[in-house]
PDB file of C-alpha atoms in Angstrom:
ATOM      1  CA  UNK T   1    -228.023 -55.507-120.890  1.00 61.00           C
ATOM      2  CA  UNK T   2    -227.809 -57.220-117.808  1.00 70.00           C
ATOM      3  CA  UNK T   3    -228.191 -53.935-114.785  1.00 87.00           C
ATOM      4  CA  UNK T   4    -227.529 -54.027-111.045  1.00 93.00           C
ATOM      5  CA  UNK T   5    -229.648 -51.299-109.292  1.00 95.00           C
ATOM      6  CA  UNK T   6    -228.683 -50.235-105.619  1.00 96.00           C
ATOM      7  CA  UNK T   7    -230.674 -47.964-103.411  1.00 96.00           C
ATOM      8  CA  UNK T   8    -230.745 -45.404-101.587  1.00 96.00           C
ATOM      9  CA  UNK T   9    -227.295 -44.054-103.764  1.00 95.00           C
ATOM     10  CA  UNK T  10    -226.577 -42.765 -99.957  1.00 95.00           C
ATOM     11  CA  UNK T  11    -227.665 -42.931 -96.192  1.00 95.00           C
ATOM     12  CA  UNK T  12    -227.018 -41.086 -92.748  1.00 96.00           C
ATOM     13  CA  UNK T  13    -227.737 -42.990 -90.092  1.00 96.00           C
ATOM     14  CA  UNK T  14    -227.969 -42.592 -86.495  1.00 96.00           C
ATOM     15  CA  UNK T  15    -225.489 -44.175 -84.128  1.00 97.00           C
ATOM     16  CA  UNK T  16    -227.394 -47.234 -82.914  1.00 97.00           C
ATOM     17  CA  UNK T  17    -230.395 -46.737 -85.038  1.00 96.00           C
ATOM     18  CA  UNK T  18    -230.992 -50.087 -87.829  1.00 96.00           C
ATOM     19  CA  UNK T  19    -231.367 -49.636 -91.322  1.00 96.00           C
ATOM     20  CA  UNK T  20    -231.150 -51.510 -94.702  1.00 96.00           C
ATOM     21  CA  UNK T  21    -230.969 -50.796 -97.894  1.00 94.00           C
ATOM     22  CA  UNK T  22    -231.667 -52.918-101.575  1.00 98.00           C
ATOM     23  CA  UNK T  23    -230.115 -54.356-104.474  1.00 98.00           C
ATOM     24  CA  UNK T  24    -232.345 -55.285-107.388  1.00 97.00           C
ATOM     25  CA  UNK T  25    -231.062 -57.761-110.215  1.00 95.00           C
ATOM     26  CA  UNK T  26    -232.480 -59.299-113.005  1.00 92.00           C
ATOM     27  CA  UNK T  27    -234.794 -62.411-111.677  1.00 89.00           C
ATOM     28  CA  UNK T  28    -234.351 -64.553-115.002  1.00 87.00           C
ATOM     29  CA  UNK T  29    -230.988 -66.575-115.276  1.00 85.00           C
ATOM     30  CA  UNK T  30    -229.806 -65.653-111.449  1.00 90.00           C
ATOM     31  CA  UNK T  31    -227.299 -67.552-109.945  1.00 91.00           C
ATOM     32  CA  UNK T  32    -225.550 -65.885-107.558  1.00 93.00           C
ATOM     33  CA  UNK T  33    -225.490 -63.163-105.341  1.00 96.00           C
ATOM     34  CA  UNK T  34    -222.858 -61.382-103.905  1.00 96.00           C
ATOM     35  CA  UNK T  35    -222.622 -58.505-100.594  1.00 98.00           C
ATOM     36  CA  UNK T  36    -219.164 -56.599-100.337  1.00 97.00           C
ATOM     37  CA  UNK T  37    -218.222 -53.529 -97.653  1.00 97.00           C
ATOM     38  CA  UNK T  38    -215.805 -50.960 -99.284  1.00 96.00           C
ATOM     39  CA  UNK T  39    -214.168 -49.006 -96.627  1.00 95.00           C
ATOM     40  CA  UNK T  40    -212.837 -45.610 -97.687  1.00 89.00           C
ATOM     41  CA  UNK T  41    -209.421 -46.098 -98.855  1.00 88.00           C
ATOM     42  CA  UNK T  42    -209.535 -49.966 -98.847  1.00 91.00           C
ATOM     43  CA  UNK T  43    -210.349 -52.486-100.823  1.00 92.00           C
ATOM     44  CA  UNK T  44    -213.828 -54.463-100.787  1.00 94.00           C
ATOM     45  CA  UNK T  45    -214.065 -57.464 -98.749  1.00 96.00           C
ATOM     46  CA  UNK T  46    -216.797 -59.833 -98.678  1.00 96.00           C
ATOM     47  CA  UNK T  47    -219.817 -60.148 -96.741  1.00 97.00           C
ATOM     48  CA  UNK T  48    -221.780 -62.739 -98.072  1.00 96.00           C
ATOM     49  CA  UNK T  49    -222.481 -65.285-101.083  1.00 95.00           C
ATOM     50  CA  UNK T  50    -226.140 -66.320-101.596  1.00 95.00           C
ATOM     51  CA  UNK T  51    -227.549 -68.188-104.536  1.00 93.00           C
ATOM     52  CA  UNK T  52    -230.785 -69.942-103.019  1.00 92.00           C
ATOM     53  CA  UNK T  53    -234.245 -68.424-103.019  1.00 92.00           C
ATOM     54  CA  UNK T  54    -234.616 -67.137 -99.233  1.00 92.00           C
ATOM     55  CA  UNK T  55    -231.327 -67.369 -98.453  1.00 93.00           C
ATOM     56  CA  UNK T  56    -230.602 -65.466 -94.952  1.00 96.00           C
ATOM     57  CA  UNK T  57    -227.352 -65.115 -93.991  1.00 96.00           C
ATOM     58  CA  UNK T  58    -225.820 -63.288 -90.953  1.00 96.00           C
ATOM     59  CA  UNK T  59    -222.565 -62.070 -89.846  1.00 95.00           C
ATOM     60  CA  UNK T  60    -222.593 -60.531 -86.393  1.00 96.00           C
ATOM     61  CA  UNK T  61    -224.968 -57.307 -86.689  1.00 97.00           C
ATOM     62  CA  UNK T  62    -225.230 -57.509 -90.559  1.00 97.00           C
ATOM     63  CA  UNK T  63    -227.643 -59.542 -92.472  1.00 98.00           C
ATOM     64  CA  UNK T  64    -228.839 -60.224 -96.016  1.00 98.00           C
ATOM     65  CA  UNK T  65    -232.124 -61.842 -97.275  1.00 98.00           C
ATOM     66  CA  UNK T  66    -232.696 -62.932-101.119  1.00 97.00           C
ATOM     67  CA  UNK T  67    -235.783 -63.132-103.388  1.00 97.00           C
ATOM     68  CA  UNK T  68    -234.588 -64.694-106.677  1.00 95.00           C
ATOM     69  CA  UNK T  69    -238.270 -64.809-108.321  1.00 95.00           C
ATOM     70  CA  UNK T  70    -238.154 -61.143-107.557  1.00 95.00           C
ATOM     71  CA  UNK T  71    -235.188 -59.756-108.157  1.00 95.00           C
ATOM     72  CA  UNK T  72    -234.179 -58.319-104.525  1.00 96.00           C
ATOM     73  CA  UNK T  73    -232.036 -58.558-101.807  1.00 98.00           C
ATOM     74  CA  UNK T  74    -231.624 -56.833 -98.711  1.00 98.00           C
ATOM     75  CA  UNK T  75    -228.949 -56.061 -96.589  1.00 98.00           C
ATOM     76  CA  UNK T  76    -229.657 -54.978 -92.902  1.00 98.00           C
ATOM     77  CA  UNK T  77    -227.666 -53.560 -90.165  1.00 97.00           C
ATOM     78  CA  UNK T  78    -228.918 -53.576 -86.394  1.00 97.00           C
ATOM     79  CA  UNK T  79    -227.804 -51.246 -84.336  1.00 97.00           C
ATOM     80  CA  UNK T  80    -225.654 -48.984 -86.876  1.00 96.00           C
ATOM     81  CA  UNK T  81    -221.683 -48.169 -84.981  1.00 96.00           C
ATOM     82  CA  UNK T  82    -219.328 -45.636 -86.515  1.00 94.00           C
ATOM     83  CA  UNK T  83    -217.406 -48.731 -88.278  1.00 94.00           C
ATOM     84  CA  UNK T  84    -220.268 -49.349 -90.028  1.00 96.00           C
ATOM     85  CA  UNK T  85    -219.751 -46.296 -92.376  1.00 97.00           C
ATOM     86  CA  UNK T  86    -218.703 -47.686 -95.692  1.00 97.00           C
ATOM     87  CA  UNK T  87    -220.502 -48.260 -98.911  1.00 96.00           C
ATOM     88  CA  UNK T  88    -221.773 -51.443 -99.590  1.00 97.00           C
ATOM     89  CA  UNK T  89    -221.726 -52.895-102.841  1.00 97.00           C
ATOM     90  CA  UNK T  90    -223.541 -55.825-104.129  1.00 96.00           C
ATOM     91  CA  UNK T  91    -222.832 -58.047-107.572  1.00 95.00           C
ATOM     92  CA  UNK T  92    -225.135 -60.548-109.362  1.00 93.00           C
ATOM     93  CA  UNK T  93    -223.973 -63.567-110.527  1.00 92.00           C
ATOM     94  CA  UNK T  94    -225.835 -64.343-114.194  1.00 90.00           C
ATOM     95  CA  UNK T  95    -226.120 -68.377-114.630  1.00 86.00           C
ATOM     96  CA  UNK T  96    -224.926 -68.300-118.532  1.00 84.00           C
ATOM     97  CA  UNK T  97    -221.771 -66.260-117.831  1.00 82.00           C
ATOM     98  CA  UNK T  98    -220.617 -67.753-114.808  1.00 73.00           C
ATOM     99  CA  UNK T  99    -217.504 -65.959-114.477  1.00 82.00           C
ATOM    100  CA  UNK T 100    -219.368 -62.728-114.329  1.00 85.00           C
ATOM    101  CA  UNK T 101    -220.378 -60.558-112.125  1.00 91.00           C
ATOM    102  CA  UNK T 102    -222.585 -57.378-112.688  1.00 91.00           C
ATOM    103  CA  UNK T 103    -221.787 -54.924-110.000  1.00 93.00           C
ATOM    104  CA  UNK T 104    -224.029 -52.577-108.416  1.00 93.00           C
ATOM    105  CA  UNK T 105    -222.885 -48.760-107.940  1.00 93.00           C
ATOM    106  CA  UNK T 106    -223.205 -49.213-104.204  1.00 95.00           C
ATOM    107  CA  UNK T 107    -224.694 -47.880-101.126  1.00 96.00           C
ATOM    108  CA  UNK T 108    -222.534 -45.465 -99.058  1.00 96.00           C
ATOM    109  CA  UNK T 109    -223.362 -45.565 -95.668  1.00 97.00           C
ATOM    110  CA  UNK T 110    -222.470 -43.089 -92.917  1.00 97.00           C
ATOM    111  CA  UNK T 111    -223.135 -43.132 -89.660  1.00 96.00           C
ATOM    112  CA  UNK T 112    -223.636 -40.197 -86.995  1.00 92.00           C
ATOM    113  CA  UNK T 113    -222.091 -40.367 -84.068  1.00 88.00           C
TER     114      UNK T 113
ATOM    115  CA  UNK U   1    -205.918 -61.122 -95.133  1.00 57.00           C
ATOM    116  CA  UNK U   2    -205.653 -62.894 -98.658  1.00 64.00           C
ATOM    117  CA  UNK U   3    -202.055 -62.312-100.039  1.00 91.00           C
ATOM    118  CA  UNK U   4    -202.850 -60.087-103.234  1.00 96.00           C
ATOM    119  CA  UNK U   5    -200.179 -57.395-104.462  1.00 96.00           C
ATOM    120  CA  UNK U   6    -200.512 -54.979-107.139  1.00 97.00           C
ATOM    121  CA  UNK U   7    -198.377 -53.155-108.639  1.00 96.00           C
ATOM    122  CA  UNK U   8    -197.669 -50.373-109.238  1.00 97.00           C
ATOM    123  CA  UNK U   9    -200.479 -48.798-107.061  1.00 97.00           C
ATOM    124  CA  UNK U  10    -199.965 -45.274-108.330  1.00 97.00           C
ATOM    125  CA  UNK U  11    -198.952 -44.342-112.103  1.00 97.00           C
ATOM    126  CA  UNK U  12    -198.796 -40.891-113.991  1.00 97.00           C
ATOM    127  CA  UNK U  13    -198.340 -41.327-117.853  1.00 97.00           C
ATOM    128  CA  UNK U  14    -199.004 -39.790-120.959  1.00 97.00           C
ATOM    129  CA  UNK U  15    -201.095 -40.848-123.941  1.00 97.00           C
ATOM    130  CA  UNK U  16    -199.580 -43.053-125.949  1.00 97.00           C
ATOM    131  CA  UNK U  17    -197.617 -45.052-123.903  1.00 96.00           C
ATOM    132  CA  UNK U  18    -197.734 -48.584-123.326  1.00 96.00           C
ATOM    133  CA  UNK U  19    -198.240 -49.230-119.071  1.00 97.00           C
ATOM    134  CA  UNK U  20    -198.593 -52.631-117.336  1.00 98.00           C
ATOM    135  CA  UNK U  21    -200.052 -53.243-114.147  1.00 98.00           C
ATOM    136  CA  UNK U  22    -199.168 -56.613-112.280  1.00 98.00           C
ATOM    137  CA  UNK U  23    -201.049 -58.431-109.363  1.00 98.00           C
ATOM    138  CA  UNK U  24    -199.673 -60.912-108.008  1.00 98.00           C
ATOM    139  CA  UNK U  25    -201.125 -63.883-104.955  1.00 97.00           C
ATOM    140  CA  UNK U  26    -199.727 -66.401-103.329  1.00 96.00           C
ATOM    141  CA  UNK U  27    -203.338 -67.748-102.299  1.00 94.00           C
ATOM    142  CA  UNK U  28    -202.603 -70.457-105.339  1.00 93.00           C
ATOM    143  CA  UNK U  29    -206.387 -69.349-106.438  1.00 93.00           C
ATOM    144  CA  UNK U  30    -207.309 -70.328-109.893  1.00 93.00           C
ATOM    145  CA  UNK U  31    -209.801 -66.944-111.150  1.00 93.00           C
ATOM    146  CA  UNK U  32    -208.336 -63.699-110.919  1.00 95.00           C
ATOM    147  CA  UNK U  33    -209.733 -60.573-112.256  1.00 96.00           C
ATOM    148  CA  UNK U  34    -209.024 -57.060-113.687  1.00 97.00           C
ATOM    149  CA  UNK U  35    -211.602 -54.340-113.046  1.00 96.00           C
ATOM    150  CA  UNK U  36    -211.853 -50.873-113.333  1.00 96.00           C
ATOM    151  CA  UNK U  37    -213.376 -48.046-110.584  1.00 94.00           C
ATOM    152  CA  UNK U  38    -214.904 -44.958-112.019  1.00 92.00           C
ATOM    153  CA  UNK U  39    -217.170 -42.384-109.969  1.00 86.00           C
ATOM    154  CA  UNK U  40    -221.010 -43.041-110.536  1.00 80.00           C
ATOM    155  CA  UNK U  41    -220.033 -46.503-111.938  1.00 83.00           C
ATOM    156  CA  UNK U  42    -219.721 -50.120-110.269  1.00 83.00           C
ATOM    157  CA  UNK U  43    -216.887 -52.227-110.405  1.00 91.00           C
ATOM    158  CA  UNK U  44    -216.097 -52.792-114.568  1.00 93.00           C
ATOM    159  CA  UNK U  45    -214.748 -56.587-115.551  1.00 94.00           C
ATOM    160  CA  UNK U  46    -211.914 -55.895-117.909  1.00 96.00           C
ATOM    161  CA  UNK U  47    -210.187 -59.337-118.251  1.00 96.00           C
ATOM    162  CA  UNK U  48    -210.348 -62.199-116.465  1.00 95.00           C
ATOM    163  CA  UNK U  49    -208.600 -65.971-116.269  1.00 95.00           C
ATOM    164  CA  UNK U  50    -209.582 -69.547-115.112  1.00 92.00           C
ATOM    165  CA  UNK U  51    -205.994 -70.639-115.034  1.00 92.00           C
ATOM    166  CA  UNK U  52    -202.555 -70.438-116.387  1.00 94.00           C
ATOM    167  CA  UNK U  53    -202.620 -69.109-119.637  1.00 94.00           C
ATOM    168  CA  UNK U  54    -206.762 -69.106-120.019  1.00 94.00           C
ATOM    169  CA  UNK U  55    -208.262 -65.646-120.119  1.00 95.00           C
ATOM    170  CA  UNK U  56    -211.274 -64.043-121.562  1.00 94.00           C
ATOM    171  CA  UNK U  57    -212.789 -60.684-121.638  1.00 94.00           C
ATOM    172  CA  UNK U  58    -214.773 -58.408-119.698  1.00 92.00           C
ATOM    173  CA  UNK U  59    -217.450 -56.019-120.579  1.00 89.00           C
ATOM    174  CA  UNK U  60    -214.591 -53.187-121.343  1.00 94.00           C
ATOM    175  CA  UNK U  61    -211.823 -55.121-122.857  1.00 96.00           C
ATOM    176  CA  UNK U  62    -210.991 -52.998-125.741  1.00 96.00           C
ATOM    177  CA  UNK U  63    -207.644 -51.297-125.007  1.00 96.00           C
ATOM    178  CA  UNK U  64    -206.501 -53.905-122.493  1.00 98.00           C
ATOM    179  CA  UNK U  65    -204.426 -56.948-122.502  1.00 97.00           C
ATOM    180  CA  UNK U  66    -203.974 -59.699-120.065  1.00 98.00           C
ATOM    181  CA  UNK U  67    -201.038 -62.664-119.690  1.00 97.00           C
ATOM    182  CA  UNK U  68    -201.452 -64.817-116.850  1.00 97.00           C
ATOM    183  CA  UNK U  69    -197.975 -67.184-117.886  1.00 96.00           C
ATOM    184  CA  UNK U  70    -198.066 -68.295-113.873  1.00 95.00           C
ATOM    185  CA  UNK U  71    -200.611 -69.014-111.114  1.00 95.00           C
ATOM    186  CA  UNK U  72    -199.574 -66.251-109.089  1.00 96.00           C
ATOM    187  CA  UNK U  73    -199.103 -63.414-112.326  1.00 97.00           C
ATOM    188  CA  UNK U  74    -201.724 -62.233-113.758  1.00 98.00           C
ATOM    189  CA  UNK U  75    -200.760 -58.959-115.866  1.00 98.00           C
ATOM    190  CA  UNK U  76    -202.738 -56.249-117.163  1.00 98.00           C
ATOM    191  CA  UNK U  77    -201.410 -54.365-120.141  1.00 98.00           C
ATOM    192  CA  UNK U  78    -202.257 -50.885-121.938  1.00 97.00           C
ATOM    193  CA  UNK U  79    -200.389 -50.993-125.032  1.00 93.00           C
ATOM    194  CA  UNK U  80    -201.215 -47.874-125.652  1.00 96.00           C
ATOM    195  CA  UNK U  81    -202.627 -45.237-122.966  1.00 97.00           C
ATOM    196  CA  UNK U  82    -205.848 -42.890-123.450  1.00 97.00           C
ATOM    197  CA  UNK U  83    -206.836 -40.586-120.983  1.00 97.00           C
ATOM    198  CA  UNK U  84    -210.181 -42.604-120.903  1.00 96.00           C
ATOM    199  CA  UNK U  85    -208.007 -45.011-119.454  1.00 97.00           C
ATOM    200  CA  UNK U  86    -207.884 -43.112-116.175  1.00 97.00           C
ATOM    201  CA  UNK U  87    -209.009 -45.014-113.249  1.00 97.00           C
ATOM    202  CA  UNK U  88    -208.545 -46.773-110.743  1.00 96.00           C
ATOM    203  CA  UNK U  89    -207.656 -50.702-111.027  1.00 98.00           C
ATOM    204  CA  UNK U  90    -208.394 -53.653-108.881  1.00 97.00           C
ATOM    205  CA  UNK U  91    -207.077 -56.900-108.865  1.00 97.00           C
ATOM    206  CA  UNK U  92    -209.554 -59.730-107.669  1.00 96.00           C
ATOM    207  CA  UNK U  93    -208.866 -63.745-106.790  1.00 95.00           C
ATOM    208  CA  UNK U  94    -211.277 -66.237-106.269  1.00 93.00           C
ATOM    209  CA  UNK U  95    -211.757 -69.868-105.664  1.00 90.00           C
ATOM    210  CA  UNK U  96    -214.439 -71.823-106.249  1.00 82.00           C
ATOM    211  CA  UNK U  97    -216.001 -75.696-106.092  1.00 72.00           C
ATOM    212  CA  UNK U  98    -218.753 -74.474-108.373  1.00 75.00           C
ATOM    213  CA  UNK U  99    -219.482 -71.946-110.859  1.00 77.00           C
ATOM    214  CA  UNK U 100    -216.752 -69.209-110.572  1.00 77.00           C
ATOM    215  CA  UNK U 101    -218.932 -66.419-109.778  1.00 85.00           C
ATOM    216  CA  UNK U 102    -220.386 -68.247-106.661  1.00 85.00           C
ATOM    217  CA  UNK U 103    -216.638 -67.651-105.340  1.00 88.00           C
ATOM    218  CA  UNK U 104    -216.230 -64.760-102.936  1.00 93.00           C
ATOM    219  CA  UNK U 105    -213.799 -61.736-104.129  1.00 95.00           C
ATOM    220  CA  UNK U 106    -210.653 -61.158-102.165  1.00 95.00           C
ATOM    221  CA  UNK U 107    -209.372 -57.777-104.219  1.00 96.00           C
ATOM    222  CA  UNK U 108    -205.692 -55.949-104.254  1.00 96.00           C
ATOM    223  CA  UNK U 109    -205.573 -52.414-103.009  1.00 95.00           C
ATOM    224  CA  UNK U 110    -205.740 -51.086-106.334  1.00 96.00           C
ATOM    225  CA  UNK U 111    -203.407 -49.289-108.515  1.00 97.00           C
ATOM    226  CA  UNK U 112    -204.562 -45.557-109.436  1.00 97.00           C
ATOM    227  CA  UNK U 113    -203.229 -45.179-112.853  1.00 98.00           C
ATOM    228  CA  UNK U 114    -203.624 -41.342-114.381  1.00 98.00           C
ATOM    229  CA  UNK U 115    -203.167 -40.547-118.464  1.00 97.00           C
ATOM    230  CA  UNK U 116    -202.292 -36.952-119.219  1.00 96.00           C
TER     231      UNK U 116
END
């Protein structure tokens, strides 16, 4: 059973402070990986799409690293802004179902004004 | 924003009786997806399809049924409600050059759908 483990489950953070938090996936038949924001009554959009070991990828003050041989990725926010506050999800891509994806049960974020 | 409807996006029913949710896009992308969103879970695959009339299942197919007889339909169906069919359903599109789970997401607002 392929499992998608995010942590922390939750996080308060303090306005302008950074933080990041982890998504662990299977290391044997990766492919991809995926980052999504959930806003509270809105739909998940994406952040980011990474399938090669040490992949970084930035989008203004969000950014996402990935270990494949590991199983890991991070996603990292500098200087945390009330907007910020949303749970994060992330999804791994398996490379013999390719239509997949395994979805982590997310990160909710909130931030302190 | 990426032109995905559902509909409806809320539904009260009772056990027993059949309930179809559509989604429809005018993106023209060639995946789309039905998943479910319960508390303390992640997002659930359902059903999805690769193209007009190709669909497979999900990790939690049983009880569901897809039809996808256009680019822009795809249609989820209960045939027969449960109240373990409570949830909330999203609609997801993708395109991609590659595999179709290096695709981003673009996903519906969702349809809540409650079984008494």
């Amino acid at each position: 059973i392929l499992n998608v483990e995010q942590s922390p489950q939750s996080l308060h953070v303090q306005e302008g402070d950074s933080t990041n938090f982890t998504c662990s996936f299977p290391s044997s038949n990766f492919y991809a990986l995926h980052w999504y924001r959930w806003e509270t009554a809105k739909s998940p959009e994406a952040l980011f799409v990474m399938t090669l070991n040490g992949d970084e990828k930035k989008k203004g003050r969000i950014s996402a690293t990935l270990n494949t041989k590991e199983g890991y990725s991070y996603l990292y926010i500098k200087g945390s802004q009330p907007e910020d506050s949303a749970t994060y999800l992330c999804a791994f891509g398996p490379l013999d179902s390719n239509y997949q994806l395994i979805w982590g049960a997310g990160t909710k974020l909130i931030i302190k004004p | 924003d990426a032109g995905i409807t559902q509909s409806p996006r809320h539904k009260v029913t009772e056990t027993g009786t059949p309930v179809t949710l559509r989604c429809h896009q005018t993106e023209n992308h060639r995946y789309m997806y039905w998943y479910r969103q319960d508390p303390g879970h992640g997002l659930r695959l359902i059903h999805y399809s690769y193209g007009v009339k190709d669909t497979d299942k999900g990790e939690v197919s049983d009880g569901y049924s897809v039809s996808r007889s256009k680019t822009e339909d795809f249609l989820l169906t209960l045939e027969s409600a449960t109240s373990s069919q409570t949830s909330v359903y999203f609609c997801a599109i993708s395109e991609s050059s590659g595999a179709a789970n290096t695709g981003e997401l673009f996903f519906g607002e969702g349809s809540r759908l409650t079984v008494l």
